[in-house]
Every structure is written in structure tokens, then in C-alpha cells.
PDB file of C-alpha atoms in Angstrom:
ATOM      1  CA  GLN R   1      33.740  15.388   6.680  1.00 65.00           C
ATOM      2  CA  LYS R   2      30.508  14.854   5.185  1.00 72.00           C
ATOM      3  CA  GLU R   3      28.099  13.431   7.370  1.00 90.00           C
ATOM      4  CA  VAL R   4      26.875  10.668   5.024  1.00 95.00           C
ATOM      5  CA  GLU R   5      29.271   8.821   2.454  1.00 95.00           C
ATOM      6  CA  GLN R   6      28.990   6.223   0.156  1.00 95.00           C
ATOM      7  CA  ASN R   7      31.531   4.921  -2.803  1.00 87.00           C
ATOM      8  CA  SER R   8      30.066   6.636  -6.261  1.00 83.00           C
ATOM      9  CA  GLY R   9      31.424   3.259  -7.697  1.00 84.00           C
ATOM     10  CA  PRO R  10      30.414   2.274 -10.347  1.00 92.00           C
ATOM     11  CA  LEU R  11      30.129  -1.266  -9.170  1.00 95.00           C
ATOM     12  CA  SER R  12      30.096  -3.943 -11.085  1.00 96.00           C
ATOM     13  CA  VAL R  13      28.915  -7.388 -10.150  1.00 96.00           C
ATOM     14  CA  PRO R  14      28.226 -10.527 -12.569  1.00 97.00           C
ATOM     15  CA  GLU R  15      23.988 -11.344 -12.561  1.00 97.00           C
ATOM     16  CA  GLY R  16      23.571 -13.967  -9.556  1.00 97.00           C
ATOM     17  CA  ALA R  17      26.321 -12.922  -7.590  1.00 97.00           C
ATOM     18  CA  ILE R  18      25.955 -10.669  -4.093  1.00 97.00           C
ATOM     19  CA  ALA R  19      26.264  -7.329  -4.877  1.00 97.00           C
ATOM     20  CA  SER R  20      27.744  -5.391  -1.839  1.00 97.00           C
ATOM     21  CA  LEU R  21      27.065  -1.435  -1.105  1.00 97.00           C
ATOM     22  CA  ASN R  22      28.613   0.634   1.729  1.00 96.00           C
ATOM     23  CA  CYS R  23      27.624   3.139   3.947  1.00 96.00           C
ATOM     24  CA  THR R  24      29.141   5.052   6.621  1.00 96.00           C
ATOM     25  CA  TYR R  25      27.808   8.018   8.590  1.00 95.00           C
ATOM     26  CA  SER R  26      29.466  10.751  11.280  1.00 92.00           C
ATOM     27  CA  ASP R  27      26.646  11.607  13.718  1.00 88.00           C
ATOM     28  CA  ARG R  28      27.087   8.856  16.307  1.00 88.00           C
ATOM     29  CA  GLY R  29      23.378   9.492  17.577  1.00 86.00           C
ATOM     30  CA  SER R  30      21.358   8.640  14.506  1.00 89.00           C
ATOM     31  CA  GLN R  31      18.718   6.414  14.915  1.00 86.00           C
ATOM     32  CA  SER R  32      17.363   5.700  11.594  1.00 90.00           C
ATOM     33  CA  PHE R  33      18.910   4.223   8.613  1.00 94.00           C
ATOM     34  CA  PHE R  34      16.888   3.698   5.016  1.00 95.00           C
ATOM     35  CA  TRP R  35      18.247   2.157   1.779  1.00 97.00           C
ATOM     36  CA  TYR R  36      16.437   3.521  -1.658  1.00 97.00           C
ATOM     37  CA  ARG R  37      16.692   2.822  -4.766  1.00 98.00           C
ATOM     38  CA  GLN R  38      16.807   5.294  -7.803  1.00 97.00           C
ATOM     39  CA  TYR R  39      16.755   4.341 -11.456  1.00 97.00           C
ATOM     40  CA  SER R  40      18.239   6.982 -14.000  1.00 94.00           C
ATOM     41  CA  GLY R  41      16.078   9.770 -14.295  1.00 91.00           C
ATOM     42  CA  LYS R  42      13.229   8.844 -11.456  1.00 94.00           C
ATOM     43  CA  SER R  43      12.647   9.228  -7.970  1.00 95.00           C
ATOM     44  CA  PRO R  44      13.953   7.106  -5.310  1.00 96.00           C
ATOM     45  CA  GLU R  45      12.254   4.482  -4.305  1.00 96.00           C
ATOM     46  CA  LEU R  46      12.221   2.441  -0.779  1.00 95.00           C
ATOM     47  CA  ILE R  47      14.038  -0.993  -0.481  1.00 95.00           C
ATOM     48  CA  MET R  48      14.939  -1.093   3.309  1.00 94.00           C
ATOM     49  CA  SER R  49      14.678   0.365   6.457  1.00 93.00           C
ATOM     50  CA  ILE R  50      16.873  -0.859   9.759  1.00 94.00           C
ATOM     51  CA  TYR R  51      16.703   0.655  13.073  1.00 91.00           C
ATOM     52  CA  SER R  52      18.731  -1.688  15.287  1.00 92.00           C
ATOM     53  CA  ASN R  53      21.608  -3.344  15.043  1.00 95.00           C
ATOM     54  CA  GLY R  54      22.246  -6.637  12.977  1.00 96.00           C
ATOM     55  CA  ASP R  55      20.720  -7.926  10.402  1.00 96.00           C
ATOM     56  CA  LYS R  56      17.420  -7.038   8.140  1.00 97.00           C
ATOM     57  CA  GLU R  57      16.416  -9.707   5.584  1.00 97.00           C
ATOM     58  CA  ASP R  58      13.786  -8.990   2.963  1.00 96.00           C
ATOM     59  CA  GLY R  59      13.767 -11.133  -0.151  1.00 96.00           C
ATOM     60  CA  ARG R  60      16.708 -10.650  -1.931  1.00 97.00           C
ATOM     61  CA  PHE R  61      17.984  -7.913  -0.070  1.00 98.00           C
ATOM     62  CA  THR R  62      19.699  -7.632   3.705  1.00 98.00           C
ATOM     63  CA  ALA R  63      20.645  -4.755   5.657  1.00 97.00           C
ATOM     64  CA  GLN R  64      23.313  -4.824   7.877  1.00 97.00           C
ATOM     65  CA  LEU R  65      23.593  -2.056  10.659  1.00 97.00           C
ATOM     66  CA  ASN R  66      26.622  -1.411  13.340  1.00 96.00           C
ATOM     67  CA  LYS R  67      25.836   1.735  15.205  1.00 94.00           C
ATOM     68  CA  ALA R  68      29.105   1.164  17.004  1.00 94.00           C
ATOM     69  CA  SER R  69      31.474   1.476  13.718  1.00 95.00           C
ATOM     70  CA  GLN R  70      28.909   3.734  12.367  1.00 95.00           C
ATOM     71  CA  TYR R  71      28.767   1.802   8.902  1.00 95.00           C
ATOM     72  CA  VAL R  72      25.273   0.267   7.597  1.00 97.00           C
ATOM     73  CA  SER R  73      25.536  -1.730   4.400  1.00 97.00           C
ATOM     74  CA  LEU R  74      22.578  -3.636   1.829  1.00 98.00           C
ATOM     75  CA  LEU R  75      23.277  -6.933   0.241  1.00 98.00           C
ATOM     76  CA  ILE R  76      21.722  -8.002  -2.902  1.00 98.00           C
ATOM     77  CA  ARG R  77      21.522 -11.958  -3.430  1.00 98.00           C
ATOM     78  CA  ASP R  78      21.040 -13.271  -6.845  1.00 97.00           C
ATOM     79  CA  SER R  79      22.045 -10.013  -8.457  1.00 97.00           C
ATOM     80  CA  GLN R  80      19.361  -9.135 -11.655  1.00 97.00           C
ATOM     81  CA  PRO R  81      20.098  -6.945 -14.403  1.00 96.00           C
ATOM     82  CA  SER R  82      16.740  -4.911 -13.114  1.00 96.00           C
ATOM     83  CA  ASP R  83      18.671  -4.257  -9.579  1.00 97.00           C
ATOM     84  CA  SER R  84      21.194  -1.741 -11.746  1.00 97.00           C
ATOM     85  CA  ALA R  85      20.546   1.682 -10.496  1.00 97.00           C
ATOM     86  CA  THR R  86      22.053   4.084  -7.923  1.00 97.00           C
ATOM     87  CA  TYR R  87      21.777   2.994  -4.365  1.00 98.00           C
ATOM     88  CA  LEU R  88      21.214   5.666  -1.708  1.00 98.00           C
ATOM     89  CA  CYS R  89      22.061   5.630   1.708  1.00 97.00           C
ATOM     90  CA  ALA R  90      20.059   7.759   4.125  1.00 96.00           C
ATOM     91  CA  VAL R  91      20.271   8.104   7.653  1.00 94.00           C
ATOM     92  CA  ASN R  92      18.011  10.281   9.887  1.00 89.00           C
ATOM     93  CA  PRO R  93      20.494  12.633  12.225  1.00 80.00           C
ATOM     94  CA  ALA R  94      19.625  12.856  15.747  1.00 69.00           C
ATOM     95  CA  GLN R  95      20.310  16.342  16.161  1.00 53.00           C
ATOM     96  CA  GLY R  96      17.602  16.993  12.885  1.00 51.00           C
ATOM     97  CA  ALA R  97      14.514  17.257  13.085  1.00 56.00           C
ATOM     98  CA  GLN R  98      12.848  14.560  10.766  1.00 78.00           C
ATOM     99  CA  LYS R  99      14.867  15.353   7.974  1.00 88.00           C
ATOM    100  CA  LEU R 100      17.316  12.547   5.911  1.00 92.00           C
ATOM    101  CA  VAL R 101      20.400  12.854   5.051  1.00 93.00           C
ATOM    102  CA  PHE R 102      21.548  11.153   1.935  1.00 96.00           C
ATOM    103  CA  GLY R 103      24.924   9.553   0.739  1.00 96.00           C
ATOM    104  CA  GLN R 104      25.799  10.395  -2.953  1.00 95.00           C
ATOM    105  CA  GLY R 105      24.504   7.396  -4.258  1.00 96.00           C
ATOM    106  CA  THR R 106      26.727   4.090  -5.382  1.00 96.00           C
ATOM    107  CA  ARG R 107      25.805   3.682  -8.964  1.00 96.00           C
ATOM    108  CA  LEU R 108      25.762  -0.648  -9.673  1.00 97.00           C
ATOM    109  CA  THR R 109      25.454  -2.091 -12.690  1.00 97.00           C
ATOM    110  CA  ILE R 110      24.549  -6.055 -13.275  1.00 96.00           C
ATOM    111  CA  ASN R 111      26.041  -7.611 -16.227  1.00 94.00           C
ATOM    112  CA  PRO R 112      24.086 -10.398 -17.712  1.00 91.00           C
TER     113      PRO R 112
ATOM    114  CA  ASP O   1       3.696   4.736  -7.932  1.00 80.00           C
ATOM    115  CA  THR O   2       3.847   5.646  -4.383  1.00 80.00           C
ATOM    116  CA  GLY O   3       0.976   7.724  -3.896  1.00 91.00           C
ATOM    117  CA  VAL O   4       2.865  11.432  -3.924  1.00 96.00           C
ATOM    118  CA  SER O   5       1.754  13.212  -6.581  1.00 97.00           C
ATOM    119  CA  GLN O   6       3.845  16.176  -8.084  1.00 98.00           C
ATOM    120  CA  ASP O   7       2.657  19.005 -10.579  1.00 97.00           C
ATOM    121  CA  PRO O   8       4.277  19.773 -13.022  1.00 97.00           C
ATOM    122  CA  ARG O   9       6.733  16.673 -13.825  1.00 97.00           C
ATOM    123  CA  HIS O  10       9.302  19.147 -16.192  1.00 97.00           C
ATOM    124  CA  LYS O  11       9.746  22.817 -16.439  1.00 98.00           C
ATOM    125  CA  ILE O  12      11.982  24.612 -18.696  1.00 98.00           C
ATOM    126  CA  THR O  13      11.569  28.468 -17.950  1.00 98.00           C
ATOM    127  CA  LYS O  14      14.190  31.469 -18.229  1.00 98.00           C
ATOM    128  CA  ARG O  15      16.869  33.053 -16.084  1.00 97.00           C
ATOM    129  CA  GLY O  16      14.488  35.371 -13.718  1.00 97.00           C
ATOM    130  CA  GLN O  17      11.164  34.002 -13.871  1.00 98.00           C
ATOM    131  CA  ASN O  18       9.074  32.395 -10.980  1.00 98.00           C
ATOM    132  CA  VAL O  19       7.946  28.864 -10.856  1.00 98.00           C
ATOM    133  CA  THR O  20       5.854  26.951  -8.480  1.00 98.00           C
ATOM    134  CA  PHE O  21       5.792  23.405  -7.735  1.00 98.00           C
ATOM    135  CA  ARG O  22       2.682  21.343  -6.361  1.00 98.00           C
ATOM    136  CA  CYS O  23       2.956  18.420  -4.338  1.00 98.00           C
ATOM    137  CA  ASP O  24       0.485  16.085  -3.009  1.00 97.00           C
ATOM    138  CA  PRO O  25       0.852  13.955  -0.542  1.00 96.00           C
ATOM    139  CA  ILE O  26      -0.538  10.322   0.663  1.00 94.00           C
ATOM    140  CA  SER O  27      -3.686  11.633   1.689  1.00 91.00           C
ATOM    141  CA  GLU O  28      -3.183  10.309   5.699  1.00 87.00           C
ATOM    142  CA  HIS O  29       0.553  11.915   5.983  1.00 91.00           C
ATOM    143  CA  ASN O  30       1.028  14.169   8.320  1.00 91.00           C
ATOM    144  CA  ARG O  31       4.654  15.117   7.290  1.00 93.00           C
ATOM    145  CA  LEU O  32       5.830  16.705   3.995  1.00 95.00           C
ATOM    146  CA  TYR O  33       9.201  17.398   2.942  1.00 96.00           C
ATOM    147  CA  TRP O  34      11.250  18.961  -0.211  1.00 97.00           C
ATOM    148  CA  TYR O  35      14.714  18.051  -1.393  1.00 97.00           C
ATOM    149  CA  ARG O  36      16.750  18.861  -4.278  1.00 97.00           C
ATOM    150  CA  GLN O  37      18.718  16.903  -6.292  1.00 97.00           C
ATOM    151  CA  THR O  38      20.920  17.603  -8.751  1.00 96.00           C
ATOM    152  CA  LEU O  39      22.827  15.512 -11.207  1.00 92.00           C
ATOM    153  CA  GLY O  40      25.298  13.032  -9.366  1.00 91.00           C
ATOM    154  CA  GLN O  41      24.386  13.946  -6.088  1.00 94.00           C
ATOM    155  CA  GLY O  42      21.879  12.711  -3.474  1.00 96.00           C
ATOM    156  CA  PRO O  43      18.769  14.447  -2.589  1.00 97.00           C
ATOM    157  CA  GLU O  44      19.391  17.628  -0.009  1.00 96.00           C
ATOM    158  CA  PHE O  45      16.956  18.515   2.600  1.00 94.00           C
ATOM    159  CA  LEU O  46      15.553  21.837   1.817  1.00 95.00           C
ATOM    160  CA  THR O  47      11.984  22.449   4.118  1.00 95.00           C
ATOM    161  CA  TYR O  48       9.337  19.958   6.137  1.00 92.00           C
ATOM    162  CA  PHE O  49       5.816  20.716   7.585  1.00 93.00           C
ATOM    163  CA  GLN O  50       4.018  18.697   9.694  1.00 91.00           C
ATOM    164  CA  ASN O  51       0.227  19.702   9.175  1.00 91.00           C
ATOM    165  CA  GLU O  52       0.063  23.724   8.000  1.00 92.00           C
ATOM    166  CA  ALA O  53       2.988  24.490  10.339  1.00 92.00           C
ATOM    167  CA  GLN O  54       6.852  24.960   8.370  1.00 92.00           C
ATOM    168  CA  LEU O  55       9.110  23.702  11.077  1.00 89.00           C
ATOM    169  CA  GLU O  56      12.442  23.169   9.395  1.00 88.00           C
ATOM    170  CA  LYS O  57      14.176  24.877   6.375  1.00 90.00           C
ATOM    171  CA  SER O  58      17.590  24.323   5.054  1.00 90.00           C
ATOM    172  CA  ARG O  59      20.097  26.957   4.477  1.00 87.00           C
ATOM    173  CA  LEU O  60      19.929  26.136   1.057  1.00 81.00           C
ATOM    174  CA  LEU O  61      16.572  27.723   0.988  1.00 84.00           C
ATOM    175  CA  SER O  62      17.630  30.949   0.110  1.00 86.00           C
ATOM    176  CA  ASP O  63      15.456  33.769   0.298  1.00 91.00           C
ATOM    177  CA  ARG O  64      14.301  33.484  -3.383  1.00 95.00           C
ATOM    178  CA  PHE O  65      12.703  30.150  -2.212  1.00 96.00           C
ATOM    179  CA  SER O  66       9.380  30.151  -0.432  1.00 95.00           C
ATOM    180  CA  ALA O  67       7.281  26.716   0.357  1.00 96.00           C
ATOM    181  CA  GLU O  68       3.332  26.788   1.892  1.00 96.00           C
ATOM    182  CA  ARG O  69       0.876  24.232   3.311  1.00 96.00           C
ATOM    183  CA  PRO O  70      -2.109  25.774   3.396  1.00 91.00           C
ATOM    184  CA  LYS O  71      -4.376  23.398   5.341  1.00 86.00           C
ATOM    185  CA  GLY O  72      -2.416  20.798   5.620  1.00 84.00           C
ATOM    186  CA  SER O  73      -2.489  19.130   2.397  1.00 90.00           C
ATOM    187  CA  PHE O  74      -1.065  19.697  -0.702  1.00 96.00           C
ATOM    188  CA  SER O  75       2.175  21.854  -0.610  1.00 97.00           C
ATOM    189  CA  THR O  76       3.788  24.389  -3.095  1.00 97.00           C
ATOM    190  CA  LEU O  77       7.094  25.489  -3.681  1.00 97.00           C
ATOM    191  CA  GLU O  78       7.877  28.354  -5.409  1.00 97.00           C
ATOM    192  CA  ILE O  79      11.166  29.774  -6.419  1.00 97.00           C
ATOM    193  CA  GLN O  80      11.598  33.668  -7.782  1.00 97.00           C
ATOM    194  CA  ARG O  81      13.739  35.107  -9.965  1.00 97.00           C
ATOM    195  CA  THR O  82      15.400  31.740 -11.072  1.00 97.00           C
ATOM    196  CA  GLU O  83      18.768  31.288 -11.465  1.00 96.00           C
ATOM    197  CA  GLN O  84      20.836  28.958 -13.752  1.00 96.00           C
ATOM    198  CA  GLY O  85      22.183  27.109 -10.093  1.00 95.00           C
ATOM    199  CA  ASP O  86      18.352  26.157  -9.924  1.00 96.00           C
ATOM    200  CA  SER O  87      18.447  23.801 -12.678  1.00 97.00           C
ATOM    201  CA  ALA O  88      17.875  20.609 -10.350  1.00 97.00           C
ATOM    202  CA  MET O  89      15.052  18.126  -9.547  1.00 97.00           C
ATOM    203  CA  TYR O  90      12.852  19.131  -6.656  1.00 98.00           C
ATOM    204  CA  LEU O  91      11.608  15.809  -4.944  1.00 98.00           C
ATOM    205  CA  CYS O  92       8.482  15.955  -2.514  1.00 98.00           C
ATOM    206  CA  ALA O  93       8.106  12.940   0.044  1.00 97.00           C
ATOM    207  CA  SER O  94       5.487  12.702   2.874  1.00 95.00           C
ATOM    208  CA  SER O  95       5.481  10.269   5.949  1.00 92.00           C
ATOM    209  CA  VAL O  96       2.840   9.468   8.124  1.00 88.00           C
ATOM    210  CA  GLY O  97       3.878  11.394  11.037  1.00 75.00           C
ATOM    211  CA  THR O  98       4.621   8.822  14.196  1.00 69.00           C
ATOM    212  CA  GLY O  99       6.181   5.345  14.312  1.00 62.00           C
ATOM    213  CA  ALA O 100       9.049   5.037  11.966  1.00 61.00           C
ATOM    214  CA  ASP O 101       8.002   7.462   9.692  1.00 79.00           C
ATOM    215  CA  THR O 102       9.682   5.951   6.553  1.00 89.00           C
ATOM    216  CA  GLN O 103       9.438   9.403   4.075  1.00 93.00           C
ATOM    217  CA  TYR O 104       7.693   8.149   0.269  1.00 95.00           C
ATOM    218  CA  PHE O 105       8.523   9.838  -2.593  1.00 97.00           C
ATOM    219  CA  GLY O 106       6.699  11.736  -5.620  1.00 97.00           C
ATOM    220  CA  PRO O 107       7.771  11.264  -9.437  1.00 97.00           C
ATOM    221  CA  GLY O 108       9.961  14.654  -8.606  1.00 97.00           C
ATOM    222  CA  THR O 109       9.579  17.762 -11.014  1.00 98.00           C
ATOM    223  CA  ARG O 110      12.472  18.497 -12.887  1.00 97.00           C
ATOM    224  CA  LEU O 111      13.785  22.223 -13.287  1.00 98.00           C
ATOM    225  CA  THR O 112      15.957  23.648 -16.506  1.00 98.00           C
ATOM    226  CA  VAL O 113      16.757  27.169 -15.734  1.00 98.00           C
ATOM    227  CA  LEU O 114      17.670  28.715 -19.497  1.00 96.00           C
TER     228      LEU O 114
END
């Protein structure tokens, strides 16, 4: 079992709709969770961080964390073509030092 | 631009050659990380430094790989006797080293081994 799992996609969403991206993790003691956006050929760019159960909103983005289910999600409201990218879920595992463990990423395409 | 810089941005080399990459972190950041990313995969952790001390190395970091961070500022990652399997994007990230400790990535160095 991979430490962090994401559906690789591609996920296709019409412009203006809500895009929902999901991630599960295996280390129950994990404390810090991050969503990065990565455009083709570029490096990961931080979108959201979340540390407590529940929702965290930042503009059009909402991160959701459920530690009991070991599940993290990212919702993108009013999706724009510029949101088309690969979204990486990253977890700071409890047993590791400060490293991040990444999922393989979900490729999201927003269709105009 | 996160403030983390990497040099070079692209490197093409022949199998068996040595290559060295440089990373300059955000100036007030104490921690510096190296990751490797291949096509279609998420970044994989290689190693990290707290100031000048290398505190963790992944099993991915074979004997051909070495990293340094003299004086706790910039870092170098050297790959000796490169192999075609080393072709990847090498990413550097830095973080403050306290609190939430969010990692910010540089633009990466894309290595192609022919």
C-alpha cells in the first residue's frame, strides 16, 4: 500500500463547476497535510495547508481533513481553465523527520 | 517565484559523467530539502538539512549521490557516474524550520542522461 494515494485522473470538469480532488494516507499519526499545484514542466506551488479536522477555506479553494478516515480533499469552486494542472497531495508522516510524502498527483482539466 | 533558486535549470550529460546542482534557499530558512520527480509521479524525498547538518537521507540516495550544505546557506547535490535512470527533475525546497514549517519549492533542475 502506498503511503499517500490519489486518483491519477485525468479529471475533467466544466468551467464554473466544482472540482473535487481526493487523497488518502496510510500513516495514522500524520499531522500536516498540504495541497500543491503543478503546471506541466514547472515545480510544485503550495495551494493549501491543513492540520486540524474539518474544513479550511482560502478563496475558491477549500481543504477538508478527516483524520479518522485518513482522508484529505481539495475542492475548487468556480473552476477556471487556469486551474488545469496536476494537484499533488503531500503528507508529513509522524515517523519521518520533516520530509513530505507525495501522492502521484491528479491531473485536472477544466473545459471552457 | 518562491525565492528558492536552483542552477542550472537544465542539464544534459552523457552516462558516466558527474553532475552538480546548486540550490539557494529563502534567506531566513533553516531547513533545505532535495526531492526527485520522474514523469507522472509525485516528488520523492532524497535528503534534508537543518542548517549545515544533514539529518536524514532516503534509501533512494545511493552511494553515487552526495549532498552538502556548507555554512548552512546554499546546498549542492552531486551525482557521480550518472546513469540513464537518474534522468529526472531534481527539486529543492526550503522551510523556516519552526511552527507549521511549510516547504517552498524552487524551479527545479531537469537532468537528462544520454
